[in-house]
Amino acid sequence: MTMLIYISIMAGVTYLIRMIPFTLFRKKIKSRFIQSVLYYIPYAVLSAMTFPAIFYSTDSTVTAAVGTVIAVILAYFKLPLTVVALAACVASLITGFFI
Amino acid sequence: MKSPFTKGLSHGIPIALGYFSVSFGFGIMAVKSGLTAINAIIISLTNLTSAGQAAGVGIIAAGGAFLEMAATQFVINLRYSLMGLSLSQKLDKSFSTFHRMIASFGITDEIFAVASSQNEKLVPSYMYGLISISALGWTGGTAVGAIAGSALPATLTAAMGILLYGMFIAIIVPAARSSRKDLIVICLAALFSMIFKYLLPSVSFGFSIILSSVAAAVIGALLFPINIAETEEGKK
């Protein structure tokens, strides 16, 4: 039951966030400050979610750290999302065989 | 001459393939966090978002408050409001309120990126093609990860835990590389998040994400306000 409530909240909030502006708003936000906050939010959220959680995403901080370094290097050279994600995974896996 | 729906489907193939591999990792992570495979599949089918789902599973695993769940989903997924606003300017007249309410379900970073790069106005059937194949990839990957994940060797599933984070890295690092402002905001958010984790561990995961990201974004907006034209550019 608790699980159902959790999932309903997740789905409901996420849907409303998408639906309300897309359906109702026809004008653009004028405030430069709010525009700026909205511009930075995605990057800030992803960064806060990734660090330091990525270092605990595998079963060892060593394999996770190696995967992170590989991901950062490949992302720096703007490789596609899937390539970066899979490379991080493979790097962690291979490192795992050596420790 | 392809129908708009078929065109949407074909544009969605790369998105679906990318989603499949990443949501595979989500399925494994969700089961590892104590959810059932069915829970994980329903979450992917009804949420269609990576960061929000990862945070949501974290909150469920930690037994977080419902308010914390709602607030976390709100902040993490707030970017979809901005994308929705931007896409709403590109819609064809055939996009009635009813179609808007359905298509809005499928606004994700990648779908937004593809849809907003189209030259012509967006029609509902194009969006439905794009969204349905992407959602299939996302939910299918979750199902395979959640169900077959336990049959895979432990070393492999452990390594796959990094998949979602790898995708996040692939989004933030190129932004940090091309804009010093983005780099500073990204570093601030990571710094705040680490302060919560190591110095203020009593603050829950969800709230530490909210506080870290809003603080970093507000500091960024105060120090380096952006131009409206820049917003359009940055989101593409």
mmCIF file of C-alpha atoms in Angstrom:
data_model
loop_
_atom_site.group_PDB
_atom_site.id
_atom_site.type_symbol
_atom_site.label_atom_id
_atom_site.label_comp_id
_atom_site.label_asym_id
_atom_site.label_seq_id
_atom_site.Cartn_x
_atom_site.Cartn_y
_atom_site.Cartn_z
ATOM 1 C CA MET A 1 0.000 0.000 0.000
ATOM 2 C CA THR A 2 2.776 2.402 0.968
ATOM 3 C CA MET A 3 4.512 1.483 -2.277
ATOM 4 C CA LEU A 4 1.391 2.370 -4.246
ATOM 5 C CA ILE A 5 1.272 5.804 -2.596
ATOM 6 C CA TYR A 6 4.957 6.415 -3.316
ATOM 7 C CA ILE A 7 4.528 5.447 -6.970
ATOM 8 C CA SER A 8 1.346 7.526 -7.339
ATOM 9 C CA ILE A 9 3.107 10.584 -5.926
ATOM 10 C CA MET A 10 6.049 10.092 -8.275
ATOM 11 C CA ALA A 11 3.840 9.642 -11.337
ATOM 12 C CA GLY A 12 1.339 12.363 -10.366
ATOM 13 C CA VAL A 13 3.866 15.110 -9.575
ATOM 14 C CA THR A 14 5.970 14.275 -12.624
ATOM 15 C CA TYR A 15 2.950 14.330 -14.936
ATOM 16 C CA LEU A 16 1.571 17.630 -13.603
ATOM 17 C CA ILE A 17 4.961 19.323 -13.978
ATOM 18 C CA ARG A 18 4.994 18.312 -17.624
ATOM 19 C CA MET A 19 1.340 18.796 -18.388
ATOM 20 C CA ILE A 20 0.491 22.188 -16.830
ATOM 21 C CA PRO A 21 2.956 24.453 -18.675
ATOM 22 C CA PHE A 22 2.677 22.509 -21.948
ATOM 23 C CA THR A 23 -1.099 22.644 -21.920
ATOM 24 C CA LEU A 24 -1.877 26.005 -20.336
ATOM 25 C CA PHE A 25 0.973 28.447 -20.863
ATOM 26 C CA ARG A 26 1.124 30.279 -24.147
ATOM 27 C CA LYS A 27 3.549 33.043 -23.126
ATOM 28 C CA LYS A 28 7.144 33.062 -21.961
ATOM 29 C CA ILE A 29 8.375 33.848 -18.448
ATOM 30 C CA LYS A 30 9.658 37.420 -18.360
ATOM 31 C CA SER A 31 11.749 37.409 -15.169
ATOM 32 C CA ARG A 32 15.398 37.054 -16.091
ATOM 33 C CA PHE A 33 16.175 35.696 -12.618
ATOM 34 C CA ILE A 34 13.603 32.887 -12.842
ATOM 35 C CA GLN A 35 14.696 32.141 -16.408
ATOM 36 C CA SER A 36 18.251 31.850 -15.136
ATOM 37 C CA VAL A 37 17.340 29.571 -12.227
ATOM 38 C CA LEU A 38 15.356 27.327 -14.587
ATOM 39 C CA TYR A 39 18.291 27.239 -16.967
ATOM 40 C CA TYR A 40 20.726 26.090 -14.282
ATOM 41 C CA ILE A 41 18.408 23.666 -12.441
ATOM 42 C CA PRO A 42 18.863 20.623 -14.725
ATOM 43 C CA TYR A 43 22.640 20.701 -14.527
ATOM 44 C CA ALA A 44 22.601 21.410 -10.794
ATOM 45 C CA VAL A 45 20.183 18.538 -10.131
ATOM 46 C CA LEU A 46 22.155 16.042 -12.205
ATOM 47 C CA SER A 47 25.425 17.101 -10.575
ATOM 48 C CA ALA A 48 24.013 16.906 -7.033
ATOM 49 C CA MET A 49 22.544 13.481 -7.811
ATOM 50 C CA THR A 50 25.760 12.177 -9.330
ATOM 51 C CA PHE A 51 28.229 13.347 -6.703
ATOM 52 C CA PRO A 52 29.016 11.666 -4.446
ATOM 53 C CA ALA A 53 26.406 8.915 -5.167
ATOM 54 C CA ILE A 54 28.283 7.639 -8.250
ATOM 55 C CA PHE A 55 31.162 6.475 -6.045
ATOM 56 C CA TYR A 56 28.774 4.104 -4.255
ATOM 57 C CA SER A 57 26.928 2.924 -7.377
ATOM 58 C CA THR A 58 28.934 -0.304 -7.781
ATOM 59 C CA ASP A 59 30.078 -2.710 -5.089
ATOM 60 C CA SER A 60 33.444 -1.004 -4.619
ATOM 61 C CA THR A 61 34.511 2.645 -4.588
ATOM 62 C CA VAL A 62 37.600 1.713 -6.631
ATOM 63 C CA THR A 63 35.627 0.266 -9.567
ATOM 64 C CA ALA A 64 33.143 3.154 -9.325
ATOM 65 C CA ALA A 65 35.940 5.732 -9.348
ATOM 66 C CA VAL A 66 37.523 4.168 -12.444
ATOM 67 C CA GLY A 67 34.126 4.137 -14.172
ATOM 68 C CA THR A 68 33.610 7.784 -13.214
ATOM 69 C CA VAL A 69 36.975 8.868 -14.632
ATOM 70 C CA ILE A 70 36.300 7.042 -17.913
ATOM 71 C CA ALA A 71 32.818 8.588 -18.128
ATOM 72 C CA VAL A 72 34.156 12.104 -17.517
ATOM 73 C CA ILE A 73 36.879 11.698 -20.159
ATOM 74 C CA LEU A 74 34.494 10.344 -22.815
ATOM 75 C CA ALA A 75 31.835 12.942 -21.954
ATOM 76 C CA TYR A 76 34.464 15.670 -22.263
ATOM 77 C CA PHE A 77 34.898 14.596 -25.878
ATOM 78 C CA LYS A 78 31.101 14.753 -26.262
ATOM 79 C CA LEU A 79 30.471 11.076 -26.999
ATOM 80 C CA PRO A 80 26.796 10.019 -27.042
ATOM 81 C CA LEU A 81 24.991 9.320 -23.740
ATOM 82 C CA THR A 82 24.771 5.589 -24.344
ATOM 83 C CA VAL A 83 28.457 5.247 -25.205
ATOM 84 C CA VAL A 84 29.509 7.143 -22.081
ATOM 85 C CA ALA A 85 27.169 5.154 -19.826
ATOM 86 C CA LEU A 86 28.199 1.765 -21.265
ATOM 87 C CA ALA A 87 31.911 2.639 -21.170
ATOM 88 C CA ALA A 88 31.653 3.589 -17.488
ATOM 89 C CA CYS A 89 29.964 0.262 -16.833
ATOM 90 C CA VAL A 90 32.537 -1.781 -18.775
ATOM 91 C CA ALA A 91 35.426 0.081 -17.107
ATOM 92 C CA SER A 92 33.978 -0.718 -13.653
ATOM 93 C CA LEU A 93 33.443 -4.343 -14.633
ATOM 94 C CA ILE A 94 36.992 -4.821 -15.920
ATOM 95 C CA THR A 95 38.462 -3.079 -12.883
ATOM 96 C CA GLY A 96 36.447 -5.446 -10.716
ATOM 97 C CA PHE A 97 38.337 -8.421 -12.154
ATOM 98 C CA PHE A 98 41.644 -7.022 -10.903
ATOM 99 C CA ILE A 99 40.797 -6.185 -7.295
ATOM 100 C CA MET B 1 5.951 9.807 -47.983
ATOM 101 C CA LYS B 2 6.082 8.739 -44.390
ATOM 102 C CA SER B 3 3.211 9.481 -42.087
ATOM 103 C CA PRO B 4 4.093 11.750 -39.149
ATOM 104 C CA PHE B 5 3.621 8.810 -36.780
ATOM 105 C CA THR B 6 6.120 6.618 -38.685
ATOM 106 C CA LYS B 7 8.510 9.540 -38.856
ATOM 107 C CA GLY B 8 8.226 9.964 -35.087
ATOM 108 C CA LEU B 9 8.879 6.256 -34.605
ATOM 109 C CA SER B 10 12.021 6.337 -36.737
ATOM 110 C CA HIS B 11 13.321 9.469 -34.980
ATOM 111 C CA GLY B 12 12.721 7.689 -31.692
ATOM 112 C CA ILE B 13 14.812 4.577 -32.462
ATOM 113 C CA PRO B 14 18.146 5.997 -31.219
ATOM 114 C CA ILE B 15 16.400 7.355 -28.118
ATOM 115 C CA ALA B 16 14.797 3.972 -27.427
ATOM 116 C CA LEU B 17 18.123 2.131 -27.771
ATOM 117 C CA GLY B 18 19.840 4.563 -25.410
ATOM 118 C CA TYR B 19 16.967 4.353 -22.940
ATOM 119 C CA PHE B 20 16.979 0.561 -23.039
ATOM 120 C CA SER B 21 20.559 0.264 -21.802
ATOM 121 C CA VAL B 22 20.180 2.952 -19.164
ATOM 122 C CA SER B 23 16.821 1.757 -17.822
ATOM 123 C CA PHE B 24 18.288 -1.753 -17.666
ATOM 124 C CA GLY B 25 20.535 -0.274 -14.975
ATOM 125 C CA PHE B 26 17.507 1.347 -13.334
ATOM 126 C CA GLY B 27 15.696 -2.010 -13.187
ATOM 127 C CA ILE B 28 18.663 -3.626 -11.489
ATOM 128 C CA MET B 29 19.074 -0.713 -9.084
ATOM 129 C CA ALA B 30 15.364 -0.742 -8.174
ATOM 130 C CA VAL B 31 15.361 -4.475 -7.400
ATOM 131 C CA LYS B 32 18.577 -4.081 -5.427
ATOM 132 C CA SER B 33 16.875 -1.334 -3.417
ATOM 133 C CA GLY B 34 14.130 -3.764 -2.413
ATOM 134 C CA LEU B 35 11.415 -3.031 -5.008
ATOM 135 C CA THR B 36 9.715 -5.813 -6.947
ATOM 136 C CA ALA B 37 10.176 -6.073 -10.712
ATOM 137 C CA ILE B 38 6.514 -5.069 -11.163
ATOM 138 C CA ASN B 39 7.054 -1.936 -9.033
ATOM 139 C CA ALA B 40 10.057 -0.987 -11.148
ATOM 140 C CA ILE B 41 8.175 -1.540 -14.430
ATOM 141 C CA ILE B 42 5.157 0.493 -13.266
ATOM 142 C CA ILE B 43 7.460 3.324 -12.175
ATOM 143 C CA SER B 44 9.177 3.424 -15.577
ATOM 144 C CA LEU B 45 5.867 3.211 -17.454
ATOM 145 C CA THR B 46 4.273 6.036 -15.453
ATOM 146 C CA ASN B 47 7.281 8.325 -14.889
ATOM 147 C CA LEU B 48 9.455 8.070 -18.015
ATOM 148 C CA THR B 49 12.369 9.933 -16.469
ATOM 149 C CA SER B 50 15.802 8.869 -15.252
ATOM 150 C CA ALA B 51 16.899 11.261 -12.521
ATOM 151 C CA GLY B 52 13.479 11.490 -10.864
ATOM 152 C CA GLN B 53 13.069 7.718 -10.789
ATOM 153 C CA ALA B 54 16.558 7.140 -9.401
ATOM 154 C CA ALA B 55 15.903 9.664 -6.632
ATOM 155 C CA GLY B 56 12.424 8.230 -6.054
ATOM 156 C CA VAL B 57 13.775 4.718 -5.555
ATOM 157 C CA GLY B 58 16.383 6.150 -3.180
ATOM 158 C CA ILE B 59 13.615 7.743 -1.121
ATOM 159 C CA ILE B 60 11.503 4.577 -1.130
ATOM 160 C CA ALA B 61 14.514 2.517 -0.020
ATOM 161 C CA ALA B 62 15.212 4.994 2.778
ATOM 162 C CA GLY B 63 11.527 5.047 3.814
ATOM 163 C CA GLY B 64 11.327 8.813 3.197
ATOM 164 C CA ALA B 65 8.260 10.980 3.828
ATOM 165 C CA PHE B 66 5.595 11.417 1.121
ATOM 166 C CA LEU B 67 6.165 15.177 1.197
ATOM 167 C CA GLU B 68 9.854 14.601 0.644
ATOM 168 C CA MET B 69 8.988 12.406 -2.351
ATOM 169 C CA ALA B 70 6.677 15.039 -3.840
ATOM 170 C CA ALA B 71 9.153 17.885 -3.258
ATOM 171 C CA THR B 72 12.051 15.893 -4.706
ATOM 172 C CA GLN B 73 10.108 14.927 -7.833
ATOM 173 C CA PHE B 74 9.028 18.533 -8.207
ATOM 174 C CA VAL B 75 12.547 19.974 -8.091
ATOM 175 C CA ILE B 76 14.248 17.242 -10.107
ATOM 176 C CA ASN B 77 11.624 17.287 -12.855
ATOM 177 C CA LEU B 78 11.059 21.043 -12.887
ATOM 178 C CA ARG B 79 13.153 21.250 -16.042
ATOM 179 C CA TYR B 80 10.316 19.560 -17.953
ATOM 180 C CA SER B 81 8.161 22.617 -17.287
ATOM 181 C CA LEU B 82 10.709 24.767 -19.065
ATOM 182 C CA MET B 83 10.896 22.309 -21.948
ATOM 183 C CA GLY B 84 7.103 22.153 -22.094
ATOM 184 C CA LEU B 85 6.959 25.945 -22.295
ATOM 185 C CA SER B 86 9.475 25.966 -25.105
ATOM 186 C CA LEU B 87 7.795 23.138 -27.059
ATOM 187 C CA SER B 88 4.360 24.730 -26.665
ATOM 188 C CA GLN B 89 5.583 27.527 -28.971
ATOM 189 C CA LYS B 90 6.261 25.010 -31.755
ATOM 190 C CA LEU B 91 2.919 23.208 -31.869
ATOM 191 C CA ASP B 92 0.742 22.895 -34.935
ATOM 192 C CA LYS B 93 -2.870 24.135 -34.761
ATOM 193 C CA SER B 94 -4.044 20.512 -34.689
ATOM 194 C CA PHE B 95 -2.537 20.249 -31.197
ATOM 195 C CA SER B 96 -5.737 20.621 -29.181
ATOM 196 C CA THR B 97 -5.812 20.851 -25.391
ATOM 197 C CA PHE B 98 -6.639 17.137 -25.305
ATOM 198 C CA HIS B 99 -3.574 16.229 -27.399
ATOM 199 C CA ARG B 100 -1.412 18.538 -25.310
ATOM 200 C CA MET B 101 -2.504 16.759 -22.159
ATOM 201 C CA ILE B 102 -1.515 13.386 -23.604
ATOM 202 C CA ALA B 103 1.706 14.387 -25.370
ATOM 203 C CA SER B 104 2.989 16.270 -22.297
ATOM 204 C CA PHE B 105 3.443 12.882 -20.615
ATOM 205 C CA GLY B 106 6.363 12.218 -22.956
ATOM 206 C CA ILE B 107 8.457 15.346 -22.445
ATOM 207 C CA THR B 108 11.941 14.079 -21.587
ATOM 208 C CA ASP B 109 15.365 15.610 -22.188
ATOM 209 C CA GLU B 110 15.970 13.536 -25.321
ATOM 210 C CA ILE B 111 12.444 13.735 -26.754
ATOM 211 C CA PHE B 112 12.512 17.472 -26.192
ATOM 212 C CA ALA B 113 15.878 17.722 -27.931
ATOM 213 C CA VAL B 114 14.670 15.813 -31.004
ATOM 214 C CA ALA B 115 11.236 17.472 -31.193
ATOM 215 C CA SER B 116 12.579 20.994 -30.816
ATOM 216 C CA SER B 117 15.137 20.443 -33.568
ATOM 217 C CA GLN B 118 12.399 19.753 -36.168
ATOM 218 C CA ASN B 119 11.966 22.481 -38.748
ATOM 219 C CA GLU B 120 8.225 22.093 -39.208
ATOM 220 C CA LYS B 121 5.475 22.597 -36.619
ATOM 221 C CA LEU B 122 4.842 19.607 -34.377
ATOM 222 C CA VAL B 123 1.691 17.529 -34.971
ATOM 223 C CA PRO B 124 0.276 15.136 -32.350
ATOM 224 C CA SER B 125 0.905 11.927 -34.323
ATOM 225 C CA TYR B 126 4.607 12.759 -34.757
ATOM 226 C CA MET B 127 4.947 13.264 -31.002
ATOM 227 C CA TYR B 128 3.051 10.038 -30.306
ATOM 228 C CA GLY B 129 5.430 8.072 -32.563
ATOM 229 C CA LEU B 130 8.465 9.608 -30.909
ATOM 230 C CA ILE B 131 7.121 9.071 -27.392
ATOM 231 C CA SER B 132 5.711 5.563 -27.798
ATOM 232 C CA ILE B 133 8.918 3.957 -29.066
ATOM 233 C CA SER B 134 10.985 5.802 -26.457
ATOM 234 C CA ALA B 135 8.622 4.708 -23.683
ATOM 235 C CA LEU B 136 8.797 1.137 -24.999
ATOM 236 C CA GLY B 137 12.600 1.204 -24.824
ATOM 237 C CA TRP B 138 12.561 2.725 -21.360
ATOM 238 C CA THR B 139 9.990 0.337 -19.886
ATOM 239 C CA GLY B 140 11.349 -2.702 -21.741
ATOM 240 C CA GLY B 141 14.875 -2.054 -20.488
ATOM 241 C CA THR B 142 13.568 -1.694 -16.942
ATOM 242 C CA ALA B 143 11.669 -4.977 -17.223
ATOM 243 C CA VAL B 144 14.666 -6.910 -18.558
ATOM 244 C CA GLY B 145 16.976 -5.356 -15.946
ATOM 245 C CA ALA B 146 14.584 -5.981 -13.082
ATOM 246 C CA ILE B 147 13.730 -9.563 -14.070
ATOM 247 C CA ALA B 148 16.941 -10.888 -15.650
ATOM 248 C CA GLY B 149 19.164 -8.719 -13.482
ATOM 249 C CA SER B 150 19.099 -11.298 -10.707
ATOM 250 C CA ALA B 151 20.140 -14.046 -13.151
ATOM 251 C CA LEU B 152 23.245 -12.155 -14.207
ATOM 252 C CA PRO B 153 26.572 -12.565 -12.381
ATOM 253 C CA ALA B 154 26.847 -10.279 -9.345
ATOM 254 C CA THR B 155 29.990 -8.624 -10.721
ATOM 255 C CA LEU B 156 28.069 -7.540 -13.830
ATOM 256 C CA THR B 157 25.014 -6.189 -12.038
ATOM 257 C CA ALA B 158 27.261 -4.350 -9.583
ATOM 258 C CA ALA B 159 29.031 -2.636 -12.485
ATOM 259 C CA MET B 160 25.698 -1.782 -14.132
ATOM 260 C CA GLY B 161 24.754 0.332 -11.141
ATOM 261 C CA ILE B 162 26.889 3.069 -12.668
ATOM 262 C CA LEU B 163 24.937 3.231 -15.982
ATOM 263 C CA LEU B 164 22.473 5.946 -14.999
ATOM 264 C CA TYR B 165 25.159 8.063 -13.406
ATOM 265 C CA GLY B 166 27.260 7.624 -16.525
ATOM 266 C CA MET B 167 24.412 9.134 -18.512
ATOM 267 C CA PHE B 168 24.187 12.076 -16.115
ATOM 268 C CA ILE B 169 27.942 12.632 -16.541
ATOM 269 C CA ALA B 170 27.413 12.606 -20.314
ATOM 270 C CA ILE B 171 24.946 15.490 -19.920
ATOM 271 C CA ILE B 172 26.775 17.697 -17.408
ATOM 272 C CA VAL B 173 30.403 17.384 -18.547
ATOM 273 C CA PRO B 174 29.880 18.728 -22.103
ATOM 274 C CA ALA B 175 27.887 21.651 -20.601
ATOM 275 C CA ALA B 176 30.690 22.325 -18.115
ATOM 276 C CA ARG B 177 33.202 22.194 -20.919
ATOM 277 C CA SER B 178 31.475 24.709 -23.159
ATOM 278 C CA SER B 179 30.340 27.194 -20.486
ATOM 279 C CA ARG B 180 32.278 28.421 -17.453
ATOM 280 C CA LYS B 181 28.991 29.468 -15.793
ATOM 281 C CA ASP B 182 27.595 25.959 -16.124
ATOM 282 C CA LEU B 183 30.882 24.551 -14.830
ATOM 283 C CA ILE B 184 30.703 26.684 -11.678
ATOM 284 C CA VAL B 185 27.048 25.791 -11.011
ATOM 285 C CA ILE B 186 27.791 22.083 -11.579
ATOM 286 C CA CYS B 187 30.773 22.172 -9.211
ATOM 287 C CA LEU B 188 28.791 24.082 -6.567
ATOM 288 C CA ALA B 189 25.939 21.558 -6.704
ATOM 289 C CA ALA B 190 28.394 18.651 -6.367
ATOM 290 C CA LEU B 191 30.165 20.421 -3.481
ATOM 291 C CA PHE B 192 26.908 21.098 -1.599
ATOM 292 C CA SER B 193 25.750 17.527 -2.167
ATOM 293 C CA MET B 194 29.039 16.187 -0.740
ATOM 294 C CA ILE B 195 28.785 18.526 2.263
ATOM 295 C CA PHE B 196 25.345 17.050 3.022
ATOM 296 C CA LYS B 197 26.554 13.495 2.580
ATOM 297 C CA TYR B 198 29.705 13.748 4.702
ATOM 298 C CA LEU B 199 29.107 16.624 7.134
ATOM 299 C CA LEU B 200 25.306 16.696 7.541
ATOM 300 C CA PRO B 201 24.268 13.044 7.150
ATOM 301 C CA SER B 202 21.045 13.647 9.109
ATOM 302 C CA VAL B 203 19.591 15.497 6.089
ATOM 303 C CA SER B 204 17.762 12.953 3.912
ATOM 304 C CA PHE B 205 18.852 12.120 0.369
ATOM 305 C CA GLY B 206 15.870 13.806 -1.290
ATOM 306 C CA PHE B 207 16.154 17.079 0.584
ATOM 307 C CA SER B 208 19.919 17.228 0.145
ATOM 308 C CA ILE B 209 19.378 17.013 -3.642
ATOM 309 C CA ILE B 210 16.744 19.767 -3.517
ATOM 310 C CA LEU B 211 18.770 22.088 -1.280
ATOM 311 C CA SER B 212 22.039 21.503 -3.159
ATOM 312 C CA SER B 213 20.582 22.045 -6.621
ATOM 313 C CA VAL B 214 18.370 25.030 -5.780
ATOM 314 C CA ALA B 215 21.229 26.738 -3.896
ATOM 315 C CA ALA B 216 23.637 26.171 -6.790
ATOM 316 C CA ALA B 217 21.084 27.331 -9.403
ATOM 317 C CA VAL B 218 20.149 30.467 -7.410
ATOM 318 C CA ILE B 219 23.819 31.386 -6.906
ATOM 319 C CA GLY B 220 24.349 30.825 -10.627
ATOM 320 C CA ALA B 221 21.327 32.992 -11.506
ATOM 321 C CA LEU B 222 22.513 35.801 -9.200
ATOM 322 C CA LEU B 223 26.144 35.739 -10.360
ATOM 323 C CA PHE B 224 25.606 34.936 -14.045
ATOM 324 C CA PRO B 225 22.053 35.726 -15.191
ATOM 325 C CA ILE B 226 21.535 34.300 -18.662
ATOM 326 C CA ASN B 227 19.911 35.826 -21.709
ATOM 327 C CA ILE B 228 16.675 34.395 -23.045
ATOM 328 C CA ALA B 229 18.382 33.556 -26.342
ATOM 329 C CA GLU B 230 21.006 31.641 -24.385
ATOM 330 C CA THR B 231 18.308 29.495 -22.760
ATOM 331 C CA GLU B 232 17.032 28.365 -26.137
ATOM 332 C CA GLU B 233 20.561 27.568 -27.254
ATOM 333 C CA GLY B 234 21.479 25.738 -24.059
ATOM 334 C CA LYS B 235 18.526 23.408 -24.116
ATOM 335 C CA LYS B 236 19.069 22.116 -27.645
#
